[in-house]
Amino acid sequence: EVFAALFLDTRHRALAFEELFTGTIDGAEVHPREVVRRALAHNAAAVIVGHNHPSGNPEPSAADRAVTNRLQQALGLVDVRLLDHFIIGDGAPVSLAARGWL
C-alpha cells in the first residue's frame, strides 16, 4: 500500500502532492502527526488523502475508517480541513466523503 496526500490552498488549488507512507501488501502505517506536519509545511488549508488496496478491492476497512477519523481530528486541531479520503483498487475509487464518513 501507498498512502499519499494532496495539499490544497484556501481555494482548493493544489500546493503539493506527496507519497507519505509505504507499507506492505496489506497495510501501511499512517501517522497523523506527519500528515499535520506536512500540511503546515505547505501552509495548506485543506488536504485530500488516498491510498491503494493491492488486493484490488477498494472497499474501506474498519482501519481505513479509523485512520480517516484520526486524520480529520488531528488536522482539525490546526484548522486544516480533510476534504476526502479515496481508496484505489480495481474499478472506480471509493470516496469516504461521498459515503458520508467525513
Coordinates of C-alpha atoms in Angstrom, one line a residue:
E1 CA 0.0 0.0 0.0
V2 CA 1.0 3.6 -0.7
F3 CA -0.6 6.5 1.3
A4 CA -0.5 9.9 -0.3
A5 CA -1.8 13.4 0.3
L6 CA -2.7 16.3 -1.9
F7 CA -2.3 19.6 -0.1
L8 CA -4.6 22.5 -1.1
D9 CA -4.8 26.2 -0.5
T10 CA -8.0 28.1 0.6
R11 CA -9.4 28.0 -2.9
H12 CA -8.7 24.2 -3.1
R13 CA -5.9 24.7 -5.6
A14 CA -3.1 22.2 -5.4
L15 CA 0.0 23.2 -3.5
A16 CA 1.8 19.9 -3.4
F17 CA 1.3 16.1 -3.7
E18 CA 3.4 13.7 -1.6
E19 CA 3.6 10.0 -1.1
L20 CA 3.8 9.9 2.7
F21 CA 3.8 6.3 3.7
T22 CA 4.6 3.0 2.0
G23 CA 3.6 -0.3 3.6
T24 CA 3.2 -3.9 2.7
I25 CA 0.8 -5.8 0.5
D26 CA -2.0 -5.5 3.1
G27 CA -1.3 -2.3 5.0
A28 CA 0.6 1.0 5.6
E29 CA 1.0 2.6 8.9
V30 CA -0.3 6.2 8.8
H31 CA 1.0 8.7 11.3
P32 CA -1.5 11.7 11.6
R33 CA 1.3 13.8 13.2
E34 CA 3.3 13.5 10.0
V35 CA 0.3 14.5 7.8
V36 CA -0.3 17.5 10.0
R37 CA 3.4 18.4 9.9
R38 CA 3.5 18.3 6.1
A39 CA 0.2 20.3 5.8
L40 CA 1.7 23.0 8.0
A41 CA 4.9 22.9 5.9
H42 CA 2.9 23.6 2.8
N43 CA 0.7 26.2 4.5
A44 CA -2.3 24.1 3.4
A45 CA -5.9 24.9 4.2
A46 CA -7.2 21.5 3.2
V47 CA -6.0 18.0 2.4
I48 CA -7.2 15.1 0.3
V49 CA -5.7 11.8 1.1
G50 CA -5.7 8.5 -0.6
H51 CA -4.2 5.0 -0.7
N52 CA -4.4 1.9 -2.8
H53 CA -5.6 -1.6 -1.9
P54 CA -3.2 -4.0 -3.7
S55 CA -5.9 -6.7 -3.3
G56 CA -7.9 -4.7 -5.9
N57 CA -11.0 -4.4 -3.5
P58 CA -11.5 -0.7 -2.9
E59 CA -14.0 -1.2 -0.1
P60 CA -12.9 0.7 3.1
S61 CA -11.8 -1.4 6.0
A62 CA -12.5 -0.6 9.7
A63 CA -8.9 0.5 9.9
D64 CA -9.4 2.9 6.9
R65 CA -12.3 4.5 8.6
A66 CA -10.4 4.8 11.9
V67 CA -7.4 6.4 10.4
T68 CA -9.7 8.8 8.5
N69 CA -11.3 9.9 11.7
R70 CA -7.9 10.3 13.4
L71 CA -6.6 12.4 10.5
Q72 CA -9.7 14.6 10.5
Q73 CA -9.4 15.2 14.2
A74 CA -5.6 15.9 14.1
L75 CA -5.9 18.2 11.1
G76 CA -8.9 20.0 12.6
L77 CA -6.8 21.0 15.6
V78 CA -4.6 23.2 13.3
D79 CA -7.6 24.4 11.2
V80 CA -6.8 22.2 8.1
R81 CA -9.9 20.5 6.6
L82 CA -9.7 16.9 5.5
L83 CA -11.9 17.0 2.3
D84 CA -11.8 13.4 1.3
H85 CA -10.1 10.0 1.6
F86 CA -10.0 7.9 -1.6
I87 CA -9.3 4.3 -1.8
I88 CA -8.0 3.0 -5.1
G89 CA -8.4 -0.6 -6.3
D90 CA -9.9 -2.3 -9.3
G91 CA -12.6 -0.2 -10.9
A92 CA -13.8 3.2 -9.6
P93 CA -12.1 4.7 -6.5
V94 CA -14.2 4.8 -3.3
S95 CA -14.7 8.2 -1.7
L96 CA -15.2 8.2 2.1
A97 CA -16.7 11.7 1.8
A98 CA -19.3 10.5 -0.8
R99 CA -20.3 7.8 1.7
G100 CA -20.8 10.4 4.4
W101 CA -17.9 9.2 6.5
L102 CA -16.2 12.6 6.7

